[in-house]
Coordinates of C-alpha atoms and ligand atoms in Angstrom, one line a residue:
X78 CA -73.2 58.5 36.4
X79 CA -69.7 57.5 35.4
X80 CA -67.5 56.9 38.3
X81 CA -64.2 58.6 38.5
X82 CA -62.4 55.4 39.9
X83 CA -63.1 51.8 40.3
X84 CA -62.2 50.2 43.7
X85 CA -62.2 46.7 44.6
X86 CA -61.8 45.0 47.9
X87 CA -61.1 41.0 48.3
X88 CA -62.3 40.1 51.6
X89 CA -65.7 40.7 53.0
X90 CA -64.6 40.5 57.0
X91 CA -64.5 42.7 59.9
X92 CA -61.8 45.0 58.0
X93 CA -63.3 44.8 54.3
X94 CA -67.0 45.5 55.1
X95 CA -66.5 48.6 57.3
X96 CA -63.8 50.1 55.6
X97 CA -65.1 49.9 52.2
X98 CA -68.6 51.1 53.6
X99 CA -66.8 54.4 55.0
X100 CA -64.7 54.9 51.7
X101 CA -68.1 54.3 49.6
X102 CA -69.7 57.1 52.2
X103 CA -66.8 59.6 51.9
X104 CA -66.1 59.1 47.9
X105 CA -69.5 58.9 46.3
X106 CA -67.5 59.7 43.0
X107 CA -65.9 56.3 43.3
X108 CA -67.4 52.7 42.5
X109 CA -66.5 50.6 45.4
X110 CA -66.9 46.7 45.1
X111 CA -66.5 44.0 47.7
X112 CA -65.9 40.3 46.9
X113 CA -65.3 37.1 48.9
X114 CA -64.9 33.5 48.2
X115 CA -67.9 33.0 50.7
X116 CA -71.1 33.5 49.1
X117 CA -73.0 33.0 52.4
X118 CA -71.0 36.1 53.7
X119 CA -71.8 38.1 50.4
X120 CA -75.3 37.4 50.6
X121 CA -75.5 38.5 54.4
X122 CA -73.9 41.9 53.3
X123 CA -76.7 42.2 50.7
X124 CA -79.3 41.4 53.5
X125 CA -80.7 43.3 56.6
X126 CA -78.9 41.0 58.5
X127 CA -75.1 42.0 58.2
X128 CA -72.6 39.3 59.1
X129 CA -70.9 41.3 61.7
X130 CA -72.3 43.5 64.3
X131 CA -70.6 46.9 64.7
X132 CA -72.4 50.1 65.9
X133 CA -73.2 52.6 63.1
X134 CA -72.3 50.2 60.3
X135 CA -75.7 49.1 59.1
X136 CA -76.7 52.6 58.9
X137 CA -73.7 53.5 56.5
X138 CA -74.3 50.1 54.3
X139 CA -77.9 51.0 54.2
X140 CA -77.2 54.7 52.8
X141 CA -74.4 53.6 50.1
X142 CA -75.2 50.0 49.3
X143 CA -76.5 49.8 45.4
X144 CA -75.5 53.7 45.2
X145 CA -71.5 53.0 44.9
X146 CA -71.1 50.1 47.3
X147 CA -71.4 46.6 45.8
X148 CA -71.3 43.2 47.3
X149 CA -70.1 40.5 44.9
X150 CA -69.1 37.0 44.4
X151 CA -67.6 37.1 40.8
X152 CA -64.0 37.9 41.9
X153 CA -62.6 37.7 38.2
X154 CA -65.0 40.3 37.1
X155 CA -64.1 42.6 40.0
X156 CA -60.3 42.3 39.3
X157 CA -60.8 43.0 35.5
X158 CA -63.0 46.2 36.1
X159 CA -60.8 47.9 39.1
X160 CA -58.1 50.3 39.2
X161 CA -57.2 49.8 42.9
X162 CA -57.5 46.5 44.7
X163 CA -57.4 46.4 48.5
X164 CA -56.6 42.9 49.8
X165 CA -58.2 42.4 53.0
X166 CA -58.1 38.6 53.6
X167 CA -57.5 36.9 56.7
X168 CA -53.9 36.1 57.6
X169 CA -54.3 33.7 60.8
X170 CA -51.6 31.9 62.3
X171 CA -50.3 28.8 60.5
X172 CA -51.5 25.6 62.5
X173 CA -49.3 23.2 60.2
X174 CA -45.7 22.5 59.2
X175 CA -43.0 25.1 59.5
X176 CA -43.6 28.1 61.8
X177 CA -46.9 26.5 63.2
X178 CA -48.3 28.4 66.1
X179 CA -46.2 31.4 65.0
X180 CA -45.8 32.4 61.3
X181 CA -48.6 34.0 59.6
X182 CA -50.6 31.7 57.3
X183 CA -50.2 33.3 53.9
X184 CA -52.6 30.9 51.7
X185 CA -55.3 33.1 51.4
X186 CA -53.4 36.0 50.5
X187 CA -51.2 34.2 47.9
X188 CA -54.4 32.7 46.6
X189 CA -55.3 36.5 45.9
X190 CA -52.0 37.5 44.4
X191 CA -52.5 34.6 41.9
X192 CA -56.3 35.6 41.3
X193 CA -55.0 39.3 40.5
X194 CA -52.4 38.1 38.3
X195 CA -54.7 35.8 36.4
X196 CA -57.6 38.3 35.6
X197 CA -55.9 41.6 35.2
X198 CA -56.1 43.3 31.9
X199 CA -55.3 46.7 32.8
X200 CA -52.6 48.4 35.4
X201 CA -53.4 47.9 38.8
X202 CA -52.4 49.4 42.3
X203 CA -52.6 46.7 44.9
X204 CA -53.0 47.7 48.4
X205 CA -52.0 45.4 51.4
X206 CA -54.9 46.0 54.0
X207 CA -54.4 42.8 55.7
X208 CA -51.8 42.3 58.4
X209 CA -48.6 40.8 56.9
X210 CA -45.1 39.8 57.6
X211 CA -42.6 42.5 56.7
X212 CA -41.3 41.7 53.2
X213 CA -44.5 40.3 52.2
X214 CA -44.8 43.1 49.4
X215 CA -41.8 41.7 48.1
X216 CA -43.4 38.2 47.4
X217 CA -46.4 40.0 46.0
X218 CA -44.4 41.7 43.5
X219 CA -42.7 38.4 42.7
X220 CA -45.9 36.6 42.0
X221 CA -47.2 39.5 40.0
X222 CA -44.1 39.5 37.8
X223 CA -43.4 36.0 37.5
X224 CA -44.1 35.5 34.0
X225 CA -44.0 38.6 31.2
X226 CA -47.3 40.4 31.3
X227 CA -47.9 43.7 29.9
X228 CA -50.1 44.7 33.0
X229 CA -48.3 46.9 35.5
X230 CA -48.8 46.4 39.2
X231 CA -47.7 48.6 42.0
X232 CA -48.0 47.2 45.6
X233 CA -48.7 49.5 48.4
X234 CA -48.7 48.8 52.1
X235 CA -51.9 50.3 54.0
X236 CA -52.3 48.6 57.3
X237 CA -55.5 48.9 59.2
X238 CA -55.7 50.3 62.6
X239 CA -59.5 50.2 63.4
X240 CA -60.4 48.6 66.5
X241 CA -63.8 46.6 66.7
X242 CA -66.7 48.1 68.6
X243 CA -65.3 51.5 67.6
X244 CA -64.6 50.8 63.8
X245 CA -66.7 53.5 62.1
X246 CA -65.5 56.3 64.3
X247 CA -61.9 54.9 63.7
X248 CA -62.4 54.9 59.9
X249 CA -64.2 58.3 60.0
X250 CA -61.6 60.1 62.2
X251 CA -58.3 58.2 62.2
X252 CA -55.2 59.1 64.1
X253 CA -53.5 58.4 61.2
X254 CA -53.4 56.6 57.9
X255 CA -50.2 55.0 56.9
X256 CA -49.2 54.2 53.4
X257 CA -45.8 52.6 52.4
X258 CA -44.7 52.4 49.0
X259 CA -41.5 51.4 46.9
X260 CA -39.3 54.5 46.3
X261 CA -39.5 54.0 42.6
X262 CA -41.1 56.5 40.4
X263 CA -44.3 54.3 39.7
X264 CA -44.4 53.3 43.4
X265 CA -44.4 57.0 44.4
X266 CA -47.0 57.7 41.8
X267 CA -49.3 54.9 43.4
X268 CA -48.8 56.2 46.5
X269 CA -50.2 59.5 45.7
X270 CA -53.2 58.0 44.2
X271 CA -54.1 56.4 47.5
X272 CA -53.0 59.5 49.4
X273 CA -55.6 61.4 47.1
X274 CA -58.3 58.6 48.0
X275 CA -57.9 59.3 51.7
X276 CA -57.8 63.0 51.3
X277 CA -61.4 62.9 50.5
X278 CA -62.0 62.9 54.3
X279 CA -58.7 62.8 56.3
X280 CA -56.7 65.9 57.1
X281 CA -53.3 65.5 55.1
X282 CA -51.2 66.0 58.2
X283 CA -52.8 62.5 59.2
X284 CA -51.8 60.8 56.2
X285 CA -48.5 59.3 56.8
X286 CA -46.1 57.9 53.9
X287 CA -43.1 55.6 54.7
X288 CA -41.2 53.2 52.8
X289 CA -43.0 50.0 52.3
X290 CA -41.2 47.9 55.0
X291 CA -41.7 50.3 57.6
X292 CA -45.4 50.4 57.0
X293 CA -45.6 46.7 57.1
X294 CA -43.7 46.5 60.4
X295 CA -45.5 49.5 62.2
X296 CA -48.5 47.4 62.0
X297 CA -46.9 44.6 63.8
X298 CA -45.4 46.7 66.2
X299 CA -48.5 49.0 67.0
X300 CA -50.1 46.0 67.9
X301 CA -47.5 44.5 69.9
X302 CA -47.3 47.8 71.8
X303 CA -51.0 47.8 72.6
X304 CA -51.0 44.2 73.7
X305 CA -47.9 44.8 75.7
X306 CA -49.7 47.6 77.9
X307 CA -52.5 45.1 78.6
X308 CA -50.1 42.6 79.7
X309 CA -48.1 45.1 81.7
X310 CA -51.1 46.4 83.6
X311 CA -52.4 42.9 84.1
X312 CA -48.9 41.7 85.5
X313 CA -49.3 44.5 88.0
X314 CA -52.8 43.3 88.8
X315 CA -51.5 39.8 90.0
X316 CA -49.2 41.9 92.3
X317 CA -51.9 43.8 93.6
X318 CA -53.8 40.8 94.6
X319 CA -51.1 39.7 96.7
X320 CA -50.2 43.1 98.3
X321 CA -53.8 44.8 99.0
X322 CA -52.9 47.4 96.5
X323 CA -55.8 48.5 93.9
X324 CA -55.0 48.2 90.6
X325 CA -57.5 51.0 89.5
X326 CA -55.6 53.7 91.7
X327 CA -52.3 52.2 90.4
X328 CA -53.5 52.5 86.8
X329 CA -54.7 56.3 87.5
X330 CA -51.3 57.2 89.4
X331 CA -49.1 55.9 86.4
X332 CA -51.7 57.1 83.8
X333 CA -51.5 60.7 84.8
X334 CA -47.8 60.7 83.7
X335 CA -48.1 62.3 80.2
X336 CA -45.3 60.3 79.1
X337 CA -47.2 57.0 80.1
X338 CA -50.8 58.2 79.2
X339 CA -54.1 56.7 80.5
X340 CA -55.4 54.7 77.8
X341 CA -55.3 50.8 77.6
X342 CA -54.6 50.6 81.2
X343 CA -57.8 48.5 82.3
X344 CA -56.9 45.3 84.0
X345 CA -58.8 42.6 82.5
X346 CA -59.2 38.7 82.5
X347 CA -56.7 39.1 79.5
X348 CA -56.8 40.4 75.7
X349 CA -58.5 38.6 72.9
X350 CA -59.5 39.4 69.4
X351 CA -58.3 37.9 66.4
X352 CA -55.1 39.9 66.0
X353 CA -53.2 40.6 69.2
X354 CA -51.7 37.2 69.8
X355 CA -51.2 36.6 66.2
X356 CA -49.6 39.6 65.2
X357 CA -47.0 39.2 68.1
X358 CA -46.5 35.6 67.4
X359 CA -45.9 36.7 63.7
X360 CA -43.5 39.3 65.0
X361 CA -41.7 36.8 67.2
X362 CA -41.5 34.1 64.4
X363 CA -39.7 37.1 62.0
X364 CA -37.3 37.8 65.1
X365 CA -36.0 34.3 65.5
X366 CA -36.0 33.9 61.5
X367 CA -33.5 37.1 61.7
X368 CA -31.6 35.3 64.9
X369 CA -33.0 38.2 67.3
X370 CA -33.9 35.4 70.1
X371 CA -33.7 38.0 72.8
X372 CA -36.2 40.3 71.0
X373 CA -38.4 37.5 70.2
X374 CA -38.4 36.1 73.8
X375 CA -39.1 39.7 75.0
X376 CA -42.4 39.8 72.9
X377 CA -43.4 36.2 73.5
X378 CA -43.8 37.1 77.0
X379 CA -46.4 39.4 76.4
X380 CA -48.7 36.6 75.1
X381 CA -47.3 34.4 78.0
X382 CA -48.8 36.9 80.7
X383 CA -52.0 37.1 78.7
X384 CA -52.2 33.3 79.1
X385 CA -51.4 33.3 82.7
X386 CA -54.0 36.1 83.3
X387 CA -56.7 33.8 82.1
X388 CA -55.5 30.8 84.1
X389 CA -55.3 32.9 87.3
X390 CA -58.7 34.2 86.8
X391 CA -60.0 30.4 86.6
X392 CA -57.8 29.4 89.6
X393 CA -59.4 32.3 91.5
X394 CA -62.7 31.0 90.8
X395 CA -62.1 27.5 91.7
X396 CA -60.0 28.5 94.7
X397 CA -62.7 30.8 96.0
X398 CA -65.5 28.3 95.5
X399 CA -64.0 25.7 98.2
X400 CA -61.9 24.1 95.5
X401 CA -64.8 22.4 93.8
X402 CA -67.1 23.5 91.0
X403 CA -68.8 20.2 90.4
X404 CA -72.7 20.5 89.7
X405 CA -72.2 24.4 90.4
X406 CA -74.0 26.5 88.0
X407 CA -71.6 29.3 86.8
X408 CA -72.9 32.4 84.6
X409 CA -70.4 34.0 82.2
X410 CA -71.6 37.6 81.6
X411 CA -70.3 38.3 78.1
X412 CA -68.5 36.0 75.7
X413 CA -67.1 38.8 73.0
X414 CA -63.6 39.5 73.4
X415 CA -64.6 43.0 74.1
X416 CA -67.8 45.3 74.6
X417 CA -69.8 46.3 71.4
X418 CA -69.1 43.3 69.1
X419 CA -70.2 40.1 68.4
X420 CA -67.0 38.6 67.6
X421 CA -65.4 36.0 69.7
X422 CA -62.1 35.1 68.2
X423 CA -59.7 34.6 70.7
X424 CA -61.9 35.7 73.6
X425 CA -60.7 34.6 77.0
X426 CA -64.2 33.5 77.8
X427 CA -63.4 30.4 75.5
X428 CA -61.0 29.1 77.7
X429 CA -62.8 30.1 80.7
X430 CA -65.8 28.3 79.5
X431 CA -63.8 25.3 78.6
X432 CA -62.1 25.0 81.9
X433 CA -65.1 25.6 84.2
X434 CA -66.9 22.6 82.1
X435 CA -63.8 20.3 82.7
X436 CA -64.5 21.0 86.6
X437 CA -67.8 19.7 85.7
X438 CA -69.5 23.2 86.4
X439 CA -72.6 23.9 84.5
X440 CA -72.2 27.0 82.4
X441 CA -74.6 29.6 81.3
X442 CA -73.2 32.0 78.8
X443 CA -75.0 35.4 78.3
X444 CA -74.0 38.0 75.6
X445 CA -76.2 40.6 73.8
X446 CA -74.5 40.0 70.6
X447 CA -72.2 37.1 70.7
X448 CA -74.4 33.9 71.3
X449 CA -74.1 32.7 67.8
X450 CA -70.3 32.8 67.7
X451 CA -70.2 31.2 71.3
X452 CA -72.2 28.4 70.1
X453 CA -69.8 27.6 67.1
X454 CA -66.8 28.3 69.5
X455 CA -68.0 25.7 72.0
X456 CA -69.7 23.1 69.6
X457 CA -67.3 20.2 70.5
X458 CA -67.2 20.9 74.1
X459 CA -69.0 18.0 75.9
X460 CA -70.7 19.4 79.3
X461 CA -73.6 21.3 80.5
X462 CA -73.7 24.9 78.8
X463 CA -76.8 26.9 78.3
X464 CA -77.0 30.0 76.2
X465 CA -79.4 32.5 77.4
X466 CA -79.2 36.1 76.1
X467 CA -81.5 37.8 79.0
X468 CA -78.9 38.4 81.8
X469 CA -81.8 37.9 84.5
X470 CA -82.8 34.5 83.3
X471 CA -79.0 33.6 82.9
X472 CA -78.0 34.3 86.4
X473 CA -81.2 32.5 87.9
X474 CA -79.9 29.7 90.2
X475 CA -76.3 30.2 89.7
X476 CA -73.7 29.8 92.3
X477 CA -71.5 32.4 90.7
X478 CA -71.1 35.1 87.9
X479 CA -68.0 35.7 86.1
X480 CA -67.8 38.9 84.1
X481 CA -66.0 38.3 81.1
X482 CA -67.1 41.3 78.6
X483 CA -67.2 44.9 79.9
X484 CA -71.0 45.6 78.1
X485 CA -72.4 48.6 79.6
X486 CA -75.7 46.8 80.1
X487 CA -73.9 44.9 82.8
X488 CA -72.9 47.8 84.9
X489 CA -76.6 48.9 85.6
X490 CA -78.3 45.7 86.3
X491 CA -80.3 45.2 89.2
X492 CA -78.1 43.3 91.6
X493 CA -80.3 43.0 94.7
X494 CA -83.1 41.2 92.3
X495 CA -80.2 38.9 90.8
X496 CA -78.9 38.2 94.5
X497 CA -82.4 37.1 95.5
X498 CA -82.4 34.5 92.5
X499 CA -79.0 32.9 93.0
X500 CA -77.8 30.2 95.2
X501 CA -76.0 31.1 98.3
X502 CA -73.3 32.0 99.0
X503 CA -73.4 33.9 95.9
X504 CA -70.1 34.8 94.1
X505 CA -69.3 37.6 91.7
X506 CA -65.7 37.5 89.6
X507 CA -65.4 41.0 87.9
X508 CA -62.9 40.1 85.1
X509 CA -63.5 43.4 83.9
X510 CA -63.7 45.9 86.9
X511 CA -66.9 47.5 85.6
X512 CA -69.1 46.7 88.7
X513 CA -69.8 48.7 92.1
X514 CA -67.9 46.3 94.1
X515 CA -68.7 47.7 97.8
X516 CA -72.4 47.8 96.8
X517 CA -72.5 44.1 95.7
X518 CA -70.4 43.1 98.9
X519 CA -73.3 45.1 100.8
X520 CA -76.0 43.1 98.9
X521 CA -74.3 40.0 100.4
X522 CA -72.3 38.9 97.4
X523 CA -68.5 37.5 97.9
X524 CA -66.7 40.0 95.3
X525 CA -63.7 39.1 93.5
X526 CA -62.4 41.8 91.3
X527 CA -59.2 41.8 89.4
X528 CA -56.4 43.3 90.9
X529 CA -58.1 44.3 94.1
X530 CA -58.5 43.0 97.6
X531 CA -61.5 40.2 97.7
X532 CA -64.8 41.4 99.6
X533 CA -66.1 38.3 101.4
X534 CA -68.5 37.3 104.3
X535 CA -66.8 34.3 105.5
Ligands
LIG951 P1 -62.2 38.1 58.5 O1 -61.8 36.6 58.5 O2 -63.2 38.5 59.0 O3 -62.3 38.5 56.8 C1 -61.6 37.8 55.7 C2 -62.6 37.4 54.7 O4 -61.7 37.0 53.5 C3 -63.4 36.5 54.9 O5 -64.8 36.7 54.5 C4 -62.8 35.3 53.8 O6 -63.6 34.3 53.3 C5 -62.0 36.1 52.8 N1 -61.2 35.6 51.8 C6 -60.2 34.6 52.2 N2 -59.5 34.4 51.1 C7 -60.0 34.7 50.2 C8 -59.9 34.9 48.6 N3 -58.9 34.1 48.1 N4 -60.7 35.6 48.0 C9 -61.6 36.3 48.4 N5 -62.2 36.3 49.8 C10 -61.0 35.6 50.5 O7 -60.9 39.0 58.6 P2 -60.7 40.2 59.3 O8 -61.0 40.5 60.7 O9 -61.5 41.3 58.5 O10 -59.1 40.5 59.0 C11 -58.5 40.7 57.8 C12 -57.1 41.2 57.9 O11 -57.0 42.2 58.4 C13 -56.3 40.3 58.7 O12 -54.9 40.4 58.2 C14 -56.2 40.9 60.0 O13 -55.0 40.6 60.7 C15 -56.2 42.3 59.7 N6 -56.6 43.4 60.5 C16 -58.1 42.9 61.2 C17 -58.6 43.9 62.1 C18 -59.8 43.5 63.1 O14 -60.5 44.4 63.9 N7 -60.3 42.4 62.8 C19 -58.4 45.3 62.5 C20 -56.9 45.4 61.5 C21 -56.4 44.6 60.7
LIG952 C1 -56.8 46.1 68.0 C2 -56.1 47.4 68.0 O1 -56.4 48.1 69.2 C3 -56.4 48.0 66.6 O2 -55.6 49.3 66.3 C4 -56.1 47.2 65.6 O3 -56.2 47.5 64.1 C5 -56.7 45.6 65.7 O4 -56.4 45.2 67.1 C6 -56.4 44.8 64.8 O5 -55.2 44.8 64.3 O6 -57.0 43.6 64.7 P1 -59.2 45.2 68.6 O7 -58.5 43.9 68.8 O8 -60.2 45.4 68.0 O9 -58.4 46.3 67.9 O10 -59.8 45.8 70.0 P2 -58.9 46.5 71.2 O11 -59.6 47.7 71.8 O12 -57.4 46.8 71.0 O13 -58.8 45.4 72.3 C7 -58.0 44.2 72.3 C8 -58.3 43.6 73.7 O14 -57.7 43.8 74.7 C9 -59.7 43.3 74.1 O15 -59.9 41.9 74.6 C10 -59.8 44.1 75.2 O16 -60.8 43.9 76.0 C11 -58.4 44.1 75.7 N1 -58.0 45.4 76.5 C12 -58.1 46.5 76.0 C13 -57.9 45.2 78.0 O17 -58.1 44.0 78.6 N2 -57.6 46.2 78.5 C14 -57.4 47.6 78.0 O18 -56.9 48.7 78.7 C15 -57.4 47.7 76.7

């Protein structure tokens, strides 16, 4: 069958893979190809062992791979053949030169722009899927028009709002799809082509079109607002611990106000993930660039509170366990930055594990999906770290458990059995507030939730 359109995605990561799988599923009339510079990643996408864990993803990949979804390494051929190119490469924080620690590192993105320029022989619509600083589309257009070339390029911004762990549902039923375009005749025509693509499954009223700069900025702003809610509730959790207020009660009380809303008010050990910190620092950098220091300071504090929350958690463990962890065995239940993913990028568990090792504790790491990434994250740490998937085995002989990821499986563990197997006095530090604290206390544990009074037997 001849395909109606040929779509290419450059970057086969957490965004490129799932997004294209869902487009291929919803639009059988389009050919969807995903390319990457990393041949190992492409080989994994073509195998039964996908490079990322995401609920529901492997079923969709099995359904569409080889039908109208293809994973390939030949980027040049992919570019030549395609009508629409999504760019979904990584845009990490720069760790060198000007703007180090804040600005987005656009080297991968720029490489892609140059490759598109080099291999294109027919008109292309280029879609920015990666999260980028405002005004990036202008730079992309400049690269694509830097030499006289008969090829027509239209650049659109179409940021991705999926959350890991719920990516498939987020893609199949998005709150909104945002498409930003230049307000020129060809820009608007390109925008309509992308609207038509999404309209295959997304109701029209959820497809929002804006000018291209609003679209780029909305992505950074959305992540900043989400992260700000987590830092807000976490900052209040610190005050709860001093005043005997209970953060769960406070969160329900404020969340019942329709204007505030109840989502994203779970106090935690801090937010992780590859994007919140990176995108806020990017926003901070942009604000400073434009001389808006007060605005930059405001958003920078969201990240500072997040760092503080992680450090507070570590300090609480140290303090509760008589100010020494030397020779004690501590089990981290969970290493992923959130439940239902194997992703550990910026996971608070990384800092916690490192600090515990610095205190000469023996650390045991347990996680149903993230042990491979955990080993890679901690490969340079010298100290005793064991990786044990089974939670019952992991906690055996430990002095303390710290819950760092809210996996459902940890909610229903047999804590009587676990208590029997642990060294005494046994401690639980619930960094996600997912356990039944009064019950744990009754069993004999000393319990330290986030933002609630501790329950100890001393
Ligand atoms: P990722 O690191 O998982 O994937 C990026 C992929 O791009 C890698 O496989 C890398 O090899 C490939 N790549 C880099 N340069 C390339 C090039 N020149 N040619 C071909 N391939 C190249 O990153 P990700 O998590 O998928 O994020 C991608 C973008 O999407 C980022 O800008 C991120 O901020 C944004 N985003 C991520 C999420 C998320 O949940 N992870 C959600 C929304 C938006
Ligand atoms: C986040 C956004 O939710 C997505 O919309 C966005 O597309 C994505 O970033 C991105 O740009 O990468 P994600 O990082 O996958 O998605 O996961 P979230 O559910 O937002 O959680 C982020 C972190 O905040 C996790 O560590 C989570 O445990 C923490 N969190 C979240 C809390 O501590 N409390 C909450 O109430 C909610």
